[in-house]
Amino acid sequence: MNAIAETPAVKRSDAVGLWIFMIAGIGIALWTVWSAVARIIEVLPNRDVQVPAEFADTTADAPIGVDGSLVAVELDRAVISAPSLPVASLWALVIQQLVFAAAVVAVVVCLVWLARNVSRNQVFSLTNTVLVTTAGFAGLIASFAVPFFGNMAANGAFAVLSDRTFDNVIISVEPFPLILLAFVAALLSTVFAVGERLQRDTEGLV
């Protein structure tokens, strides 16, 4: 006679932790959407638009010397204010916020759904594998796209302020975090896929 395998139930403390995680994730998603909408409303009038910008080989004077005297420092990041932005740069700023919000919501939905399944003793399954993979790719795409569109907006602000005489075109996307995120996403997807296959094979033996 074949034995019937029973899946261990999730402990109450673990279930509470998962539900707290899900509530926190929903809060993060709502806050992100609200922030993105507020930023879009702020920039759409296209007047005195403040844009974070990165600099390369640029010096500026800072009052950090004796009695507040100016000392030359190398400028790395700053927030610049442009009277208006070119249409392409303005829409790049809007798209940046939409991509960021969409990516955060996608990741949160996938992880909350995953936590819900785990709380119901469904750990390794095709659905969970898809959820982990989707969350990983959403985060990876956003890690590239968000700074890309932000740089487009900043370069438009530079062009307006300098009448296109200041060349500061920087496409700043750090490769190492992208590689690390891609590795983690691939690893988690593989772990869940292998776990699902092992569980299916084990269930077939009992």
PDB file of C-alpha atoms in Angstrom:
ATOM      1  CA  MET A   1       0.000   0.000   0.000  1.00  0.00           C
ATOM      2  CA  ASN A   2       1.317   3.435  -0.881  1.00  0.00           C
ATOM      3  CA  ALA A   3       1.757   5.935   1.940  1.00  0.00           C
ATOM      4  CA  ILE A   4       0.033   9.287   1.706  1.00  0.00           C
ATOM      5  CA  ALA A   5       2.457  12.208   2.011  1.00  0.00           C
ATOM      6  CA  GLU A   6       1.152  15.019   4.135  1.00  0.00           C
ATOM      7  CA  THR A   7       2.493  18.535   3.633  1.00  0.00           C
ATOM      8  CA  PRO A   8       3.581  20.075   6.952  1.00  0.00           C
ATOM      9  CA  ALA A   9       1.398  22.991   7.907  1.00  0.00           C
ATOM     10  CA  VAL A  10       2.887  26.474   8.133  1.00  0.00           C
ATOM     11  CA  LYS A  11       3.363  27.514  11.752  1.00  0.00           C
ATOM     12  CA  ARG A  12       1.172  30.299  13.043  1.00  0.00           C
ATOM     13  CA  SER A  13       4.206  32.520  13.731  1.00  0.00           C
ATOM     14  CA  ASP A  14       5.440  32.014  10.170  1.00  0.00           C
ATOM     15  CA  ALA A  15       1.984  32.749   8.787  1.00  0.00           C
ATOM     16  CA  VAL A  16       1.815  35.976  10.810  1.00  0.00           C
ATOM     17  CA  GLY A  17       5.218  36.982   9.469  1.00  0.00           C
ATOM     18  CA  LEU A  18       4.083  36.330   5.910  1.00  0.00           C
ATOM     19  CA  TRP A  19       0.929  38.400   6.374  1.00  0.00           C
ATOM     20  CA  ILE A  20       2.954  41.268   7.860  1.00  0.00           C
ATOM     21  CA  PHE A  21       5.236  41.044   4.817  1.00  0.00           C
ATOM     22  CA  MET A  22       2.228  41.176   2.480  1.00  0.00           C
ATOM     23  CA  ILE A  23       0.734  44.203   4.249  1.00  0.00           C
ATOM     24  CA  ALA A  24       4.091  45.996   4.151  1.00  0.00           C
ATOM     25  CA  GLY A  25       4.426  45.204   0.449  1.00  0.00           C
ATOM     26  CA  ILE A  26       0.998  46.640  -0.318  1.00  0.00           C
ATOM     27  CA  GLY A  27       1.934  49.780   1.625  1.00  0.00           C
ATOM     28  CA  ILE A  28       5.179  50.128  -0.348  1.00  0.00           C
ATOM     29  CA  ALA A  29       3.306  49.752  -3.647  1.00  0.00           C
ATOM     30  CA  LEU A  30       0.712  52.374  -2.695  1.00  0.00           C
ATOM     31  CA  TRP A  31       3.380  54.827  -1.504  1.00  0.00           C
ATOM     32  CA  THR A  32       5.368  54.332  -4.724  1.00  0.00           C
ATOM     33  CA  VAL A  33       2.343  54.958  -6.934  1.00  0.00           C
ATOM     34  CA  TRP A  34       1.422  58.057  -4.923  1.00  0.00           C
ATOM     35  CA  SER A  35       4.990  59.406  -5.178  1.00  0.00           C
ATOM     36  CA  ALA A  36       5.116  58.770  -8.935  1.00  0.00           C
ATOM     37  CA  VAL A  37       1.769  60.492  -9.521  1.00  0.00           C
ATOM     38  CA  ALA A  38       2.828  63.461  -7.373  1.00  0.00           C
ATOM     39  CA  ARG A  39       6.103  63.769  -9.299  1.00  0.00           C
ATOM     40  CA  ILE A  40       4.302  63.631 -12.656  1.00  0.00           C
ATOM     41  CA  ILE A  41       1.835  66.307 -11.539  1.00  0.00           C
ATOM     42  CA  GLU A  42       4.775  68.416 -10.383  1.00  0.00           C
ATOM     43  CA  VAL A  43       6.668  68.305 -13.684  1.00  0.00           C
ATOM     44  CA  LEU A  44       3.843  68.318 -16.250  1.00  0.00           C
ATOM     45  CA  PRO A  45       3.330  72.125 -16.144  1.00  0.00           C
ATOM     46  CA  ASN A  46       6.963  72.223 -17.391  1.00  0.00           C
ATOM     47  CA  ARG A  47       7.900  75.276 -15.332  1.00  0.00           C
ATOM     48  CA  ASP A  48      10.970  75.454 -13.070  1.00  0.00           C
ATOM     49  CA  VAL A  49      11.489  71.705 -13.290  1.00  0.00           C
ATOM     50  CA  GLN A  50      13.949  70.296 -10.764  1.00  0.00           C
ATOM     51  CA  VAL A  51      15.918  67.348 -12.087  1.00  0.00           C
ATOM     52  CA  PRO A  52      18.580  65.206 -10.351  1.00  0.00           C
ATOM     53  CA  ALA A  53      21.720  65.207 -12.462  1.00  0.00           C
ATOM     54  CA  GLU A  54      25.119  63.582 -12.492  1.00  0.00           C
ATOM     55  CA  PHE A  55      28.349  65.349 -13.417  1.00  0.00           C
ATOM     56  CA  ALA A  56      31.689  64.219 -14.778  1.00  0.00           C
ATOM     57  CA  ASP A  57      34.944  66.132 -14.313  1.00  0.00           C
ATOM     58  CA  THR A  58      33.070  69.192 -13.036  1.00  0.00           C
ATOM     59  CA  THR A  59      34.249  71.408 -10.195  1.00  0.00           C
ATOM     60  CA  ALA A  60      32.257  73.817  -8.074  1.00  0.00           C
ATOM     61  CA  ASP A  61      32.937  76.121  -5.129  1.00  0.00           C
ATOM     62  CA  ALA A  62      31.572  75.101  -1.722  1.00  0.00           C
ATOM     63  CA  PRO A  63      31.694  77.260   1.453  1.00  0.00           C
ATOM     64  CA  ILE A  64      33.600  74.732   3.516  1.00  0.00           C
ATOM     65  CA  GLY A  65      36.822  76.657   4.104  1.00  0.00           C
ATOM     66  CA  VAL A  66      37.885  78.879   6.971  1.00  0.00           C
ATOM     67  CA  ASP A  67      35.081  81.284   7.961  1.00  0.00           C
ATOM     68  CA  GLY A  68      32.979  79.911   5.137  1.00  0.00           C
ATOM     69  CA  SER A  69      35.473  80.610   2.401  1.00  0.00           C
ATOM     70  CA  LEU A  70      34.938  78.860  -0.895  1.00  0.00           C
ATOM     71  CA  VAL A  71      36.855  75.700  -1.672  1.00  0.00           C
ATOM     72  CA  ALA A  72      36.833  73.929  -5.010  1.00  0.00           C
ATOM     73  CA  VAL A  73      35.208  70.493  -4.883  1.00  0.00           C
ATOM     74  CA  GLU A  74      34.459  67.920  -7.536  1.00  0.00           C
ATOM     75  CA  LEU A  75      30.752  67.823  -8.306  1.00  0.00           C
ATOM     76  CA  ASP A  76      29.290  64.356  -8.583  1.00  0.00           C
ATOM     77  CA  ARG A  77      25.521  64.787  -8.173  1.00  0.00           C
ATOM     78  CA  ALA A  78      23.230  67.764  -7.821  1.00  0.00           C
ATOM     79  CA  VAL A  79      19.648  68.876  -8.368  1.00  0.00           C
ATOM     80  CA  ILE A  80      19.360  71.438 -11.156  1.00  0.00           C
ATOM     81  CA  SER A  81      16.351  73.598 -11.938  1.00  0.00           C
ATOM     82  CA  ALA A  82      15.472  74.371 -15.538  1.00  0.00           C
ATOM     83  CA  PRO A  83      12.879  76.988 -16.605  1.00  0.00           C
ATOM     84  CA  SER A  84      11.407  74.288 -18.853  1.00  0.00           C
ATOM     85  CA  LEU A  85      12.436  71.050 -20.491  1.00  0.00           C
ATOM     86  CA  PRO A  86      12.352  69.941 -24.124  1.00  0.00           C
ATOM     87  CA  VAL A  87       9.313  67.803 -24.865  1.00  0.00           C
ATOM     88  CA  ALA A  88      11.399  64.636 -25.206  1.00  0.00           C
ATOM     89  CA  SER A  89      13.090  65.231 -21.846  1.00  0.00           C
ATOM     90  CA  LEU A  90       9.793  66.035 -20.143  1.00  0.00           C
ATOM     91  CA  TRP A  91       8.232  62.816 -21.361  1.00  0.00           C
ATOM     92  CA  ALA A  92      11.369  60.908 -20.381  1.00  0.00           C
ATOM     93  CA  LEU A  93      10.811  62.174 -16.851  1.00  0.00           C
ATOM     94  CA  VAL A  94       7.172  61.059 -16.941  1.00  0.00           C
ATOM     95  CA  ILE A  95       8.074  57.655 -18.385  1.00  0.00           C
ATOM     96  CA  GLN A  96      10.741  57.241 -15.698  1.00  0.00           C
ATOM     97  CA  GLN A  97       8.114  57.598 -12.979  1.00  0.00           C
ATOM     98  CA  LEU A  98       5.676  55.284 -14.750  1.00  0.00           C
ATOM     99  CA  VAL A  99       8.322  52.590 -15.234  1.00  0.00           C
ATOM    100  CA  PHE A 100       9.448  52.858 -11.616  1.00  0.00           C
ATOM    101  CA  ALA A 101       5.903  52.640 -10.263  1.00  0.00           C
ATOM    102  CA  ALA A 102       4.963  49.785 -12.588  1.00  0.00           C
ATOM    103  CA  ALA A 103       8.076  47.811 -11.669  1.00  0.00           C
ATOM    104  CA  VAL A 104       7.545  48.232  -7.924  1.00  0.00           C
ATOM    105  CA  VAL A 105       3.882  47.252  -8.224  1.00  0.00           C
ATOM    106  CA  ALA A 106       4.786  44.215 -10.349  1.00  0.00           C
ATOM    107  CA  VAL A 107       7.437  43.056  -7.878  1.00  0.00           C
ATOM    108  CA  VAL A 108       5.143  43.601  -4.891  1.00  0.00           C
ATOM    109  CA  VAL A 109       2.214  41.783  -6.529  1.00  0.00           C
ATOM    110  CA  CYS A 110       4.425  38.815  -7.393  1.00  0.00           C
ATOM    111  CA  LEU A 111       5.983  38.598  -3.929  1.00  0.00           C
ATOM    112  CA  VAL A 112       2.667  39.081  -2.114  1.00  0.00           C
ATOM    113  CA  TRP A 113       1.108  36.363  -4.260  1.00  0.00           C
ATOM    114  CA  LEU A 114       4.116  34.151  -3.530  1.00  0.00           C
ATOM    115  CA  ALA A 115       3.828  34.784   0.215  1.00  0.00           C
ATOM    116  CA  ARG A 116       0.102  33.985   0.068  1.00  0.00           C
ATOM    117  CA  ASN A 117       0.827  30.680  -1.645  1.00  0.00           C
ATOM    118  CA  VAL A 118       3.526  29.799   0.884  1.00  0.00           C
ATOM    119  CA  SER A 119       1.147  30.599   3.752  1.00  0.00           C
ATOM    120  CA  ARG A 120      -1.174  27.982   2.209  1.00  0.00           C
ATOM    121  CA  ASN A 121       1.598  25.343   2.125  1.00  0.00           C
ATOM    122  CA  GLN A 122       2.220  25.828  -1.603  1.00  0.00           C
ATOM    123  CA  VAL A 123       5.953  26.404  -1.758  1.00  0.00           C
ATOM    124  CA  PHE A 124       7.284  24.793  -4.918  1.00  0.00           C
ATOM    125  CA  SER A 125       4.888  25.050  -7.846  1.00  0.00           C
ATOM    126  CA  LEU A 126       4.824  26.287 -11.419  1.00  0.00           C
ATOM    127  CA  THR A 127       2.916  29.389 -10.298  1.00  0.00           C
ATOM    128  CA  ASN A 128       5.547  30.292  -7.704  1.00  0.00           C
ATOM    129  CA  THR A 129       8.354  29.763 -10.204  1.00  0.00           C
ATOM    130  CA  VAL A 130       6.646  32.148 -12.637  1.00  0.00           C
ATOM    131  CA  LEU A 131       6.090  34.695  -9.856  1.00  0.00           C
ATOM    132  CA  VAL A 132       9.744  34.664  -8.781  1.00  0.00           C
ATOM    133  CA  THR A 133      10.950  34.910 -12.377  1.00  0.00           C
ATOM    134  CA  THR A 134       8.574  37.766 -13.185  1.00  0.00           C
ATOM    135  CA  ALA A 135       9.589  39.725 -10.070  1.00  0.00           C
ATOM    136  CA  GLY A 136      13.262  39.293 -10.923  1.00  0.00           C
ATOM    137  CA  PHE A 137      12.902  40.443 -14.520  1.00  0.00           C
ATOM    138  CA  ALA A 138      10.698  43.401 -13.514  1.00  0.00           C
ATOM    139  CA  GLY A 139      13.352  44.572 -11.066  1.00  0.00           C
ATOM    140  CA  LEU A 140      16.110  44.039 -13.635  1.00  0.00           C
ATOM    141  CA  ILE A 141      14.339  46.036 -16.349  1.00  0.00           C
ATOM    142  CA  ALA A 142      13.577  48.882 -13.944  1.00  0.00           C
ATOM    143  CA  SER A 143      17.191  48.990 -12.733  1.00  0.00           C
ATOM    144  CA  PHE A 144      18.231  49.838 -16.289  1.00  0.00           C
ATOM    145  CA  ALA A 145      15.268  51.863 -17.523  1.00  0.00           C
ATOM    146  CA  VAL A 146      14.767  54.216 -14.547  1.00  0.00           C
ATOM    147  CA  PRO A 147      18.281  55.752 -14.582  1.00  0.00           C
ATOM    148  CA  PHE A 148      18.260  55.754 -18.395  1.00  0.00           C
ATOM    149  CA  PHE A 149      15.165  57.957 -18.614  1.00  0.00           C
ATOM    150  CA  GLY A 150      16.416  60.051 -15.695  1.00  0.00           C
ATOM    151  CA  ASN A 151      19.626  60.761 -17.589  1.00  0.00           C
ATOM    152  CA  MET A 152      17.626  61.780 -20.657  1.00  0.00           C
ATOM    153  CA  ALA A 153      15.713  64.313 -18.561  1.00  0.00           C
ATOM    154  CA  ALA A 154      18.890  65.652 -16.957  1.00  0.00           C
ATOM    155  CA  ASN A 155      20.619  66.076 -20.299  1.00  0.00           C
ATOM    156  CA  GLY A 156      17.622  68.045 -21.559  1.00  0.00           C
ATOM    157  CA  ALA A 157      17.916  70.349 -18.540  1.00  0.00           C
ATOM    158  CA  PHE A 158      21.638  70.824 -19.225  1.00  0.00           C
ATOM    159  CA  ALA A 159      20.869  71.702 -22.829  1.00  0.00           C
ATOM    160  CA  VAL A 160      18.326  74.348 -21.807  1.00  0.00           C
ATOM    161  CA  LEU A 161      20.488  75.932 -19.102  1.00  0.00           C
ATOM    162  CA  SER A 162      23.671  76.067 -21.194  1.00  0.00           C
ATOM    163  CA  ASP A 163      22.077  76.644 -24.594  1.00  0.00           C
ATOM    164  CA  ARG A 164      23.727  73.351 -25.590  1.00  0.00           C
ATOM    165  CA  THR A 165      27.242  74.603 -24.754  1.00  0.00           C
ATOM    166  CA  PHE A 166      27.789  72.363 -21.721  1.00  0.00           C
ATOM    167  CA  ASP A 167      28.517  68.793 -22.740  1.00  0.00           C
ATOM    168  CA  ASN A 168      27.607  66.504 -19.847  1.00  0.00           C
ATOM    169  CA  VAL A 169      25.961  63.573 -21.581  1.00  0.00           C
ATOM    170  CA  ILE A 170      26.248  60.716 -19.088  1.00  0.00           C
ATOM    171  CA  ILE A 171      24.402  57.452 -19.359  1.00  0.00           C
ATOM    172  CA  SER A 172      24.954  56.266 -15.817  1.00  0.00           C
ATOM    173  CA  VAL A 173      23.914  52.660 -15.267  1.00  0.00           C
ATOM    174  CA  GLU A 174      26.082  50.746 -12.830  1.00  0.00           C
ATOM    175  CA  PRO A 175      26.818  47.341 -14.378  1.00  0.00           C
ATOM    176  CA  PHE A 176      27.636  45.442 -11.176  1.00  0.00           C
ATOM    177  CA  PRO A 177      24.222  45.880  -9.460  1.00  0.00           C
ATOM    178  CA  LEU A 178      22.542  44.828 -12.722  1.00  0.00           C
ATOM    179  CA  ILE A 179      24.715  41.726 -12.991  1.00  0.00           C
ATOM    180  CA  LEU A 180      24.120  40.905  -9.319  1.00  0.00           C
ATOM    181  CA  LEU A 181      20.358  41.359  -9.667  1.00  0.00           C
ATOM    182  CA  ALA A 182      20.280  39.213 -12.805  1.00  0.00           C
ATOM    183  CA  PHE A 183      22.271  36.511 -11.012  1.00  0.00           C
ATOM    184  CA  VAL A 184      19.942  36.526  -7.989  1.00  0.00           C
ATOM    185  CA  ALA A 185      16.844  36.442 -10.210  1.00  0.00           C
ATOM    186  CA  ALA A 186      18.222  33.550 -12.244  1.00  0.00           C
ATOM    187  CA  LEU A 187      19.277  31.692  -9.093  1.00  0.00           C
ATOM    188  CA  LEU A 188      15.872  32.025  -7.429  1.00  0.00           C
ATOM    189  CA  SER A 189      14.078  30.994 -10.610  1.00  0.00           C
ATOM    190  CA  THR A 190      16.303  27.931 -10.885  1.00  0.00           C
ATOM    191  CA  VAL A 191      15.815  27.008  -7.220  1.00  0.00           C
ATOM    192  CA  PHE A 192      12.034  27.174  -7.485  1.00  0.00           C
ATOM    193  CA  ALA A 193      12.010  25.304 -10.805  1.00  0.00           C
ATOM    194  CA  VAL A 194      14.187  22.515  -9.392  1.00  0.00           C
ATOM    195  CA  GLY A 195      12.155  22.439  -6.177  1.00  0.00           C
ATOM    196  CA  GLU A 196       8.925  22.150  -8.157  1.00  0.00           C
ATOM    197  CA  ARG A 197      10.334  19.268 -10.216  1.00  0.00           C
ATOM    198  CA  LEU A 198      11.657  17.436  -7.152  1.00  0.00           C
ATOM    199  CA  GLN A 199       8.338  17.832  -5.352  1.00  0.00           C
ATOM    200  CA  ARG A 200       6.450  16.553  -8.400  1.00  0.00           C
ATOM    201  CA  ASP A 201       8.774  13.556  -8.660  1.00  0.00           C
ATOM    202  CA  THR A 202       8.460  12.856  -4.933  1.00  0.00           C
ATOM    203  CA  GLU A 203       4.651  13.012  -5.076  1.00  0.00           C
ATOM    204  CA  GLY A 204       4.777  10.537  -7.926  1.00  0.00           C
ATOM    205  CA  LEU A 205       6.614   8.014  -5.747  1.00  0.00           C
ATOM    206  CA  VAL A 206       4.120   7.962  -2.873  1.00  0.00           C
TER     207      VAL A 206
END
